[in-house]
Tab-separated table of C-alpha atoms in Angstrom:
chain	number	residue	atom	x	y	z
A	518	UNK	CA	132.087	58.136	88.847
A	519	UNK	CA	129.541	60.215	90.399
A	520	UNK	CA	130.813	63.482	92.696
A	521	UNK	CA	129.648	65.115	95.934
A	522	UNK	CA	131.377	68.483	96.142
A	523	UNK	CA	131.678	70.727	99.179
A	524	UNK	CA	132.966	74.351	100.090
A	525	UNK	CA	134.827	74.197	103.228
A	526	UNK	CA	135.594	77.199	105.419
A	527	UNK	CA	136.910	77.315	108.988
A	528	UNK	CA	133.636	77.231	110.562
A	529	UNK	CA	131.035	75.698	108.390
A	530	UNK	CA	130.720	73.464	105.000
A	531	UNK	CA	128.519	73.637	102.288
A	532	UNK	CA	126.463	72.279	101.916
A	533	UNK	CA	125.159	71.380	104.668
A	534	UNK	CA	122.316	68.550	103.849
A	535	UNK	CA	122.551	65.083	103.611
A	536	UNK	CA	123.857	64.145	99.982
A	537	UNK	CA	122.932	60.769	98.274
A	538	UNK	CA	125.994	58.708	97.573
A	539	UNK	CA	125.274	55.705	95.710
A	540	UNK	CA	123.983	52.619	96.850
A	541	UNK	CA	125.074	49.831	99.253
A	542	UNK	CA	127.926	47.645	98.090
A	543	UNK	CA	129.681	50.039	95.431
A	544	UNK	CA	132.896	49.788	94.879
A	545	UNK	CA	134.811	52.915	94.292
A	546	UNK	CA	131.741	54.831	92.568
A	547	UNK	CA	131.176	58.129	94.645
A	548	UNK	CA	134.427	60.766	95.099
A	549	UNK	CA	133.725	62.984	97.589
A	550	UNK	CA	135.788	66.385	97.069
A	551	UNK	CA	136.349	68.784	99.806
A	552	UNK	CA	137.541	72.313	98.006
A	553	UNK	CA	138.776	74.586	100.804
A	554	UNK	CA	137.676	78.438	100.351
A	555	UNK	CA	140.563	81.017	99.682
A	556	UNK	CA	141.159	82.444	103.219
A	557	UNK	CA	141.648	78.923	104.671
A	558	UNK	CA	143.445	77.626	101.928
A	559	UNK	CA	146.256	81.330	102.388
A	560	UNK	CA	145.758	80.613	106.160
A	561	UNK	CA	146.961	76.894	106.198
A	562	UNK	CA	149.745	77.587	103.543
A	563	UNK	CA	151.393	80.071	105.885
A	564	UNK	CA	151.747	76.847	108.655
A	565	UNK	CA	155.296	75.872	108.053
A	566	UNK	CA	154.878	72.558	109.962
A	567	UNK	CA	153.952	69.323	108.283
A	568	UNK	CA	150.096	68.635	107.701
A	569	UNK	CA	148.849	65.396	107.363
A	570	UNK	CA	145.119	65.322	106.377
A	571	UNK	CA	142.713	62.744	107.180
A	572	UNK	CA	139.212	62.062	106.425
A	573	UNK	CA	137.133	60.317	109.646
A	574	UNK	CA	134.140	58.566	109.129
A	575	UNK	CA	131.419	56.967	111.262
A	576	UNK	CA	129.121	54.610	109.150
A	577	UNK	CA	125.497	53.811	110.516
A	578	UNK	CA	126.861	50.860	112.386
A	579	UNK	CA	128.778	53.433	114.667
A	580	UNK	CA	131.863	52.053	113.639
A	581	UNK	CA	134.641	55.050	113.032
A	582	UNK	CA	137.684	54.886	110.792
A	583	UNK	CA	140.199	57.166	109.699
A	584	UNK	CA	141.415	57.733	106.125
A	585	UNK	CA	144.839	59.180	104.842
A	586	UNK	CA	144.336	61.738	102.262
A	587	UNK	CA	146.333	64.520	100.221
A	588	UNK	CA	145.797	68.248	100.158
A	589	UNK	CA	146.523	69.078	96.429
A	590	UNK	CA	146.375	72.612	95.875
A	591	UNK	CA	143.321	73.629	97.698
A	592	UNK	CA	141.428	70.336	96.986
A	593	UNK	CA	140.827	67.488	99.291
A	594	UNK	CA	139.582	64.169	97.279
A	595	UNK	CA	138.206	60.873	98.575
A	596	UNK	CA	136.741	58.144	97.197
A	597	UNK	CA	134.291	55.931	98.911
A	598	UNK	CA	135.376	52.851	99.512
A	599	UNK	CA	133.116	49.470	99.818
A	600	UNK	CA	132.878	49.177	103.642
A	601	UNK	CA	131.656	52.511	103.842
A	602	UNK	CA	128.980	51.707	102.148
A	603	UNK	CA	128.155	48.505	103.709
A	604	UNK	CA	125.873	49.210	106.466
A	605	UNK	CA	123.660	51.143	104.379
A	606	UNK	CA	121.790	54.250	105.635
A	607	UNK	CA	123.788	57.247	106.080
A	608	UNK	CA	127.702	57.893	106.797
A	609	UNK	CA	129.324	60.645	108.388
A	610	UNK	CA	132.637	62.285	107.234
A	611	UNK	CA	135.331	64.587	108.852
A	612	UNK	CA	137.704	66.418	107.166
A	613	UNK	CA	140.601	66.528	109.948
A	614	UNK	CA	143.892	68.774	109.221
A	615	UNK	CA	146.799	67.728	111.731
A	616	UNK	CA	150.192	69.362	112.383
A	617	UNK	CA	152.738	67.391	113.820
A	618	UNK	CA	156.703	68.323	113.753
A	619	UNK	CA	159.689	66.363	112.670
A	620	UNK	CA	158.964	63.488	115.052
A	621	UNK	CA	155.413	63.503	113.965
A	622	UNK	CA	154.453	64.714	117.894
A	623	UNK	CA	150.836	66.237	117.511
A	624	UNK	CA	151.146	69.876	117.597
A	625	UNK	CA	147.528	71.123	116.307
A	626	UNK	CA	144.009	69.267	115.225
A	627	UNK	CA	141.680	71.453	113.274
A	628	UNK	CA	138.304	69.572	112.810
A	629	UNK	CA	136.299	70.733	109.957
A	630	UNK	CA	132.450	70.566	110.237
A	631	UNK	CA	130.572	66.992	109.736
A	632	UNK	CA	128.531	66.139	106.639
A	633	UNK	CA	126.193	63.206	106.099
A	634	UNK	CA	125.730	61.184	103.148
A	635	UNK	CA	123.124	58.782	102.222
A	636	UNK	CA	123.257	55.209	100.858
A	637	UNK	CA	120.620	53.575	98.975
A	638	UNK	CA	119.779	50.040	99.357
A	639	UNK	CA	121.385	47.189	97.471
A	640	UNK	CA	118.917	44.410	96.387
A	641	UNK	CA	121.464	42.208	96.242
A	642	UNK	CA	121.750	42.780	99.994
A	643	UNK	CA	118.762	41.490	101.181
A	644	UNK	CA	118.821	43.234	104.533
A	645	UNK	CA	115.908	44.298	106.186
A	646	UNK	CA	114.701	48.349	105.584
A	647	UNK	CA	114.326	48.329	109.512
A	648	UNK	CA	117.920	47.253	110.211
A	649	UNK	CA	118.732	49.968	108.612
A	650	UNK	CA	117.405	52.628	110.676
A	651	UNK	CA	118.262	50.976	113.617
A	652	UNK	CA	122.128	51.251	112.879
A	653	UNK	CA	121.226	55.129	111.513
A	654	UNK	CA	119.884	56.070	114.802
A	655	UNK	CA	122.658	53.715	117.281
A	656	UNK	CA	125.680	56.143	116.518
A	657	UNK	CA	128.040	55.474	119.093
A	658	UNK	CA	131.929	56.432	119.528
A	659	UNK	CA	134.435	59.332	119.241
A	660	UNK	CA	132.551	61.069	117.238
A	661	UNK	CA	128.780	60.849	118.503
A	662	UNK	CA	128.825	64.443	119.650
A	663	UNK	CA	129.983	65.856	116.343
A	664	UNK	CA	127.652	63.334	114.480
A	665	UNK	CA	124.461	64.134	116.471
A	666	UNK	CA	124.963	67.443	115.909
A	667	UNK	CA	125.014	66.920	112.148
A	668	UNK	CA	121.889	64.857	112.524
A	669	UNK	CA	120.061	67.684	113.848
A	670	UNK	CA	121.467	69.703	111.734
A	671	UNK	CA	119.839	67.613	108.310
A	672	UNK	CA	116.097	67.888	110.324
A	673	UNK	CA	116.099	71.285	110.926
A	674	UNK	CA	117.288	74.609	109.772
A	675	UNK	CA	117.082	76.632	112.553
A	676	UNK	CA	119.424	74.220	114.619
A	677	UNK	CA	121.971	73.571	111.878
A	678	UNK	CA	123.910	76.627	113.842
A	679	UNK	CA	123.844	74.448	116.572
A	680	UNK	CA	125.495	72.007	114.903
A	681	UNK	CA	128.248	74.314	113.471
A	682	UNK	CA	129.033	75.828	117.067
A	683	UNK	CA	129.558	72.181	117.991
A	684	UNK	CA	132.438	72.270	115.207
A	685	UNK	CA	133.534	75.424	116.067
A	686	UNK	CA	133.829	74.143	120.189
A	687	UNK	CA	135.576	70.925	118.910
A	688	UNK	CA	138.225	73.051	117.221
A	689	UNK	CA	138.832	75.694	120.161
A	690	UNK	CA	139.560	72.565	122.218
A	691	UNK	CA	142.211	71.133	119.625
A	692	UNK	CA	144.014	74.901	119.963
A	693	UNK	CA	143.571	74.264	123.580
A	694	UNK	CA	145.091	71.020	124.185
A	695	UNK	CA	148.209	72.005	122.268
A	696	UNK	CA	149.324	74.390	125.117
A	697	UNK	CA	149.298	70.765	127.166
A	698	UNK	CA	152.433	69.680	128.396
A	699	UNK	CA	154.335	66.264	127.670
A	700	UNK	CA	156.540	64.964	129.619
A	701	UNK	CA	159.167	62.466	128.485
A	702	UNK	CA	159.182	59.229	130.809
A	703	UNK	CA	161.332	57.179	128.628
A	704	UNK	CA	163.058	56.085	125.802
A	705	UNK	CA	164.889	52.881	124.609
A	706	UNK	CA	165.982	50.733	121.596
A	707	UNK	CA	165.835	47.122	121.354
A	708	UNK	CA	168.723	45.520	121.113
A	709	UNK	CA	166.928	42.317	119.802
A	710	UNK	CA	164.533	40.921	118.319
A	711	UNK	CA	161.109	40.556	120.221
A	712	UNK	CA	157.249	40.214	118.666
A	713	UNK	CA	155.538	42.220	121.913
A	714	UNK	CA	157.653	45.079	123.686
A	715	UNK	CA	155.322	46.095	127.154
A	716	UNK	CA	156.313	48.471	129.577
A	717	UNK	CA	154.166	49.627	133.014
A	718	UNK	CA	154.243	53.635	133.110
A	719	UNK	CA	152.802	54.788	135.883
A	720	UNK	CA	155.526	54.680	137.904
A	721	UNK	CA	157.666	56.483	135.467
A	722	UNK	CA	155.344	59.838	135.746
A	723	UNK	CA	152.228	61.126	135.374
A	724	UNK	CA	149.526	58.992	133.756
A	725	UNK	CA	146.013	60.322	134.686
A	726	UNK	CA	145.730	62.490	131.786
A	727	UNK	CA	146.841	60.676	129.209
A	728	UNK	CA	150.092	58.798	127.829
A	729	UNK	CA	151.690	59.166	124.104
A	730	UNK	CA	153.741	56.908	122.885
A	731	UNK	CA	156.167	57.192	119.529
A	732	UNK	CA	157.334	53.906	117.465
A	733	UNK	CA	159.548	54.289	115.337
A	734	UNK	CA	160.377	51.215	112.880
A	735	UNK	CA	163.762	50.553	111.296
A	736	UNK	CA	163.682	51.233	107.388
A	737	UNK	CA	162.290	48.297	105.533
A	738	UNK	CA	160.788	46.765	108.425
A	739	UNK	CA	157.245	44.515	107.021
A	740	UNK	CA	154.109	44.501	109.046
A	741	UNK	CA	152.168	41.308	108.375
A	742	UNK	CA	148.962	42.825	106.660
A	743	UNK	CA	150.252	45.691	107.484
A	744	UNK	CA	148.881	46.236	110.895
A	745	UNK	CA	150.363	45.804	114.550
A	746	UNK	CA	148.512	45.475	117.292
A	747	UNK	CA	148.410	47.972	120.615
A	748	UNK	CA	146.467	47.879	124.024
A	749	UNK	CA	146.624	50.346	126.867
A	750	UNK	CA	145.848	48.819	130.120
A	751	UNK	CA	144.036	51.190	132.854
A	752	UNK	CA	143.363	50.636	136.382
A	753	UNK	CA	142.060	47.508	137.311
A	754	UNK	CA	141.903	44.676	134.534
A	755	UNK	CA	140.633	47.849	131.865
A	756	UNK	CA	142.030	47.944	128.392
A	757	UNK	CA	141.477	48.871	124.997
A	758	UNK	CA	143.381	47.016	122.460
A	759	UNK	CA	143.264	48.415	118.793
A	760	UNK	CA	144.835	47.858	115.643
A	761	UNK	CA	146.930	50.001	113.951
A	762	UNK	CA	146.962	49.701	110.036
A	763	UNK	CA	147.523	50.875	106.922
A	764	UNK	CA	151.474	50.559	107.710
A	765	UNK	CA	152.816	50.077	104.774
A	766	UNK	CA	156.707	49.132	104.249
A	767	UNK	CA	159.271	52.140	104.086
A	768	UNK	CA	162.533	52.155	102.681
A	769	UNK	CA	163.494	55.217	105.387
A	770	UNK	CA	162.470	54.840	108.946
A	771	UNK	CA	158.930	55.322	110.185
A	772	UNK	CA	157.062	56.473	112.909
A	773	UNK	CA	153.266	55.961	114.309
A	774	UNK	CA	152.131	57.760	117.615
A	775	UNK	CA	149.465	56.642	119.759
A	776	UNK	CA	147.929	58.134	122.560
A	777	UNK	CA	145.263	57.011	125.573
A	778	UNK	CA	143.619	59.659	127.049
A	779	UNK	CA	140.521	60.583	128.389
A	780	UNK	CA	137.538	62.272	125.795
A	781	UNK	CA	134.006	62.841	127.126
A	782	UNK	CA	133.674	60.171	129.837
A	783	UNK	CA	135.386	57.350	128.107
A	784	UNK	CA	139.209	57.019	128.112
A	785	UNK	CA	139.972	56.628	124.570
A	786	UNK	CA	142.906	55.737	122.114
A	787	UNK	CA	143.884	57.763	118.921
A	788	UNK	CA	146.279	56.750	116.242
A	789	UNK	CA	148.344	59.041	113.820
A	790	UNK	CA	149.067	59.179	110.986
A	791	UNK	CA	148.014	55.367	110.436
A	792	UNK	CA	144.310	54.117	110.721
A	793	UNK	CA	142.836	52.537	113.728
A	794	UNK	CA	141.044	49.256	114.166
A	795	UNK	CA	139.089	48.562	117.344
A	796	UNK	CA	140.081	45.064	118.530
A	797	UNK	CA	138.435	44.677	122.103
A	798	UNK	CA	137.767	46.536	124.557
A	799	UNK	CA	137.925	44.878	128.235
A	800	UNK	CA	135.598	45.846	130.905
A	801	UNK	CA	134.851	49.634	132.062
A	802	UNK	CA	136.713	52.222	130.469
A	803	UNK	CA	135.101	55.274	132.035
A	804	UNK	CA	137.109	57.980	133.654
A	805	UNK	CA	136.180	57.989	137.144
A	806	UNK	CA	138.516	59.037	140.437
A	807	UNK	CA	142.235	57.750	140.473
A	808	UNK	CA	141.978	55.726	136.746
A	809	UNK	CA	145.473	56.327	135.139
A	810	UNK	CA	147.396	54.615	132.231
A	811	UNK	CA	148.955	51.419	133.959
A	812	UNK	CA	150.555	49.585	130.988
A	813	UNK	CA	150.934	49.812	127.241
A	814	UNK	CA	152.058	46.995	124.849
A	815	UNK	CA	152.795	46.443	121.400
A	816	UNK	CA	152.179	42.893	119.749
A	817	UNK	CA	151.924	40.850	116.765
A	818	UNK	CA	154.556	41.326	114.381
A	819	UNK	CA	158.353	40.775	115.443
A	820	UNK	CA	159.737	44.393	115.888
A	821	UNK	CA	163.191	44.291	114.522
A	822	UNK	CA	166.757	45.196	116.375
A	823	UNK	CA	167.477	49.117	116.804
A	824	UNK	CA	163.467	49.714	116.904
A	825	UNK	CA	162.909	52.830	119.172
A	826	UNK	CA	160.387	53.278	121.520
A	827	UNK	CA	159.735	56.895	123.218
A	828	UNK	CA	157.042	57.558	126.077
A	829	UNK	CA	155.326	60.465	127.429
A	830	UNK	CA	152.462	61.087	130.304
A	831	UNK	CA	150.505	64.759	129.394
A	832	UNK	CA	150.910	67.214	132.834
């Protein structure tokens, strides 16, 4: 298995060009290993909260998914898997280090600094050399700021500060936000069986800058494949429904929280500590005057008796 090793410090990694990675189509062939330098490593151990660490990637179709990974000792290791690879062209990846507390509420986000990695071709693919540009240069989503900086970053020396400052930004506004105030709106249990618990919020509270929302399954409970499905609905007939997956079966009670809020000019939905699956997204999303969280809904799955459901709306 071939590596690509970086040096991470709070403010830059190295390095800081774009590293080959294999070729399209590999399964499991490329570990990526993020080794974090001493003073970060002293500075995160003295955090007494939980930290769950995540590695986000874009791949050259724009698409962006989120990866659960362990911290051991100063190390960070991930290795690619297959649908990374598939687009071809280049990838970006995030390291992401989030503290939550007992109820897994988001406390901090600390965003490391993007690196790009290169894919080569498969023959076996047969996909046009031109496609794959086109994807390299259409990178859209939550992380097209970050990402374009990177880009600019691989073409030219001089602006590859540039790029860092953009991490640097991007982590001064995760310390920000966690001075941001929720307020609780509701909580309840079900006392029966259902497969889709919905609930209209903005007429429990606020719900222009954002709504978080806690589930918390019973122990044991089974997700078909693992995954439930979730949709915000915003003023007007606006949504974004995603998947939430990765959530496995515990044998002690577990918790995913979700929250819509706005990012950039798009309202936007975030998932921890699970990974999150785009499903649709229906008509405009952008923030504009008097858009607010109007509904939120759980579906798929049936979501056993004494599951718990708590709500907030950010001040």
């Amino acid at each position: 298995m071939r590596e690509i090793n970086y040096l991470v410090s709070a403010q830059s990694i190295t390095p800081s060009s774009v590293q080959e990675a294999g070729f399209q189509c590999e399964y499991n062939a490329t570990k990526v290993i993020f080794t974090l330098e001493d003073a970060l490593a002293e500075q995160l151990a003295s955090q007494t909260d939980r930290q769950l660490w995540t590695v986000e990637v874009g791949d050259a179709e724009g698409n962006i998914k989120i990866y659960p990974v362990e911290l051991n000792g100063c190390k960070v290791e991930f290795v690619l898997p297959t649908e990374i690879t598939m687009s071809g062209s280049t990838a970006s990846l995030q390291l992401v280090v989030t503290t939550v507390d007992e109820n897994y509420i988001m406390l901090k986000r600390q965003c490391f600094s993007v690196v790009k990695i290169k894919f080569g071709q498969s023959v076996a693919s047969l996909v046009d050399s031109n496609e794959y540009d086109r994807y390299s240069h259409n990178l859209v989503g939550a992380m097209s700021l970050a990402m374009d900086a990177a880009q600019v970053a691989s073409q030219s020396a001089e602006l590859s500060q540039t790029a860092s400052q953009s991490a640097i930004d991007a982590a001064a506004r995760a310390e920000a936000a966690v001075k941001e105030e929720w307020q609780l709106l509701m909580e309840t249990e079900l006392e029966e069986e259902v497969t889709m618990f919905s609930q209209k919020v903005d007429g429990l509270g606020p719900t222009e800058k954002g709504v978080r929302v806690a589930l918390y399954l019973t122990p044991n409970t089974t997700l078909p494949s693992n995954r439930i499905s979730y949709c915000s609905s915003l003023s007007g007939s606006n949504a974004i429904e995603i998947y939430i997956n990765d959530w496995v079966k515990h044998d002690t009670e577990s918790v995913c929280v979700v929250e819509t809020r706005p990012k950039g000019l798009l309202w936007n939905v975030e998932v921890l500590p699970y990974t999150k699956g785009y499903k649709k997204i229906l008509n405009d999303i952008s923030v504009v005057a008097n858009s607010k969280v109007r509904y939120l809904r759980f579906e798929g799955p049936t979501l056993p008796i004494g599951t718990k459901i708590k709500i907030w709306g950010l001040v």
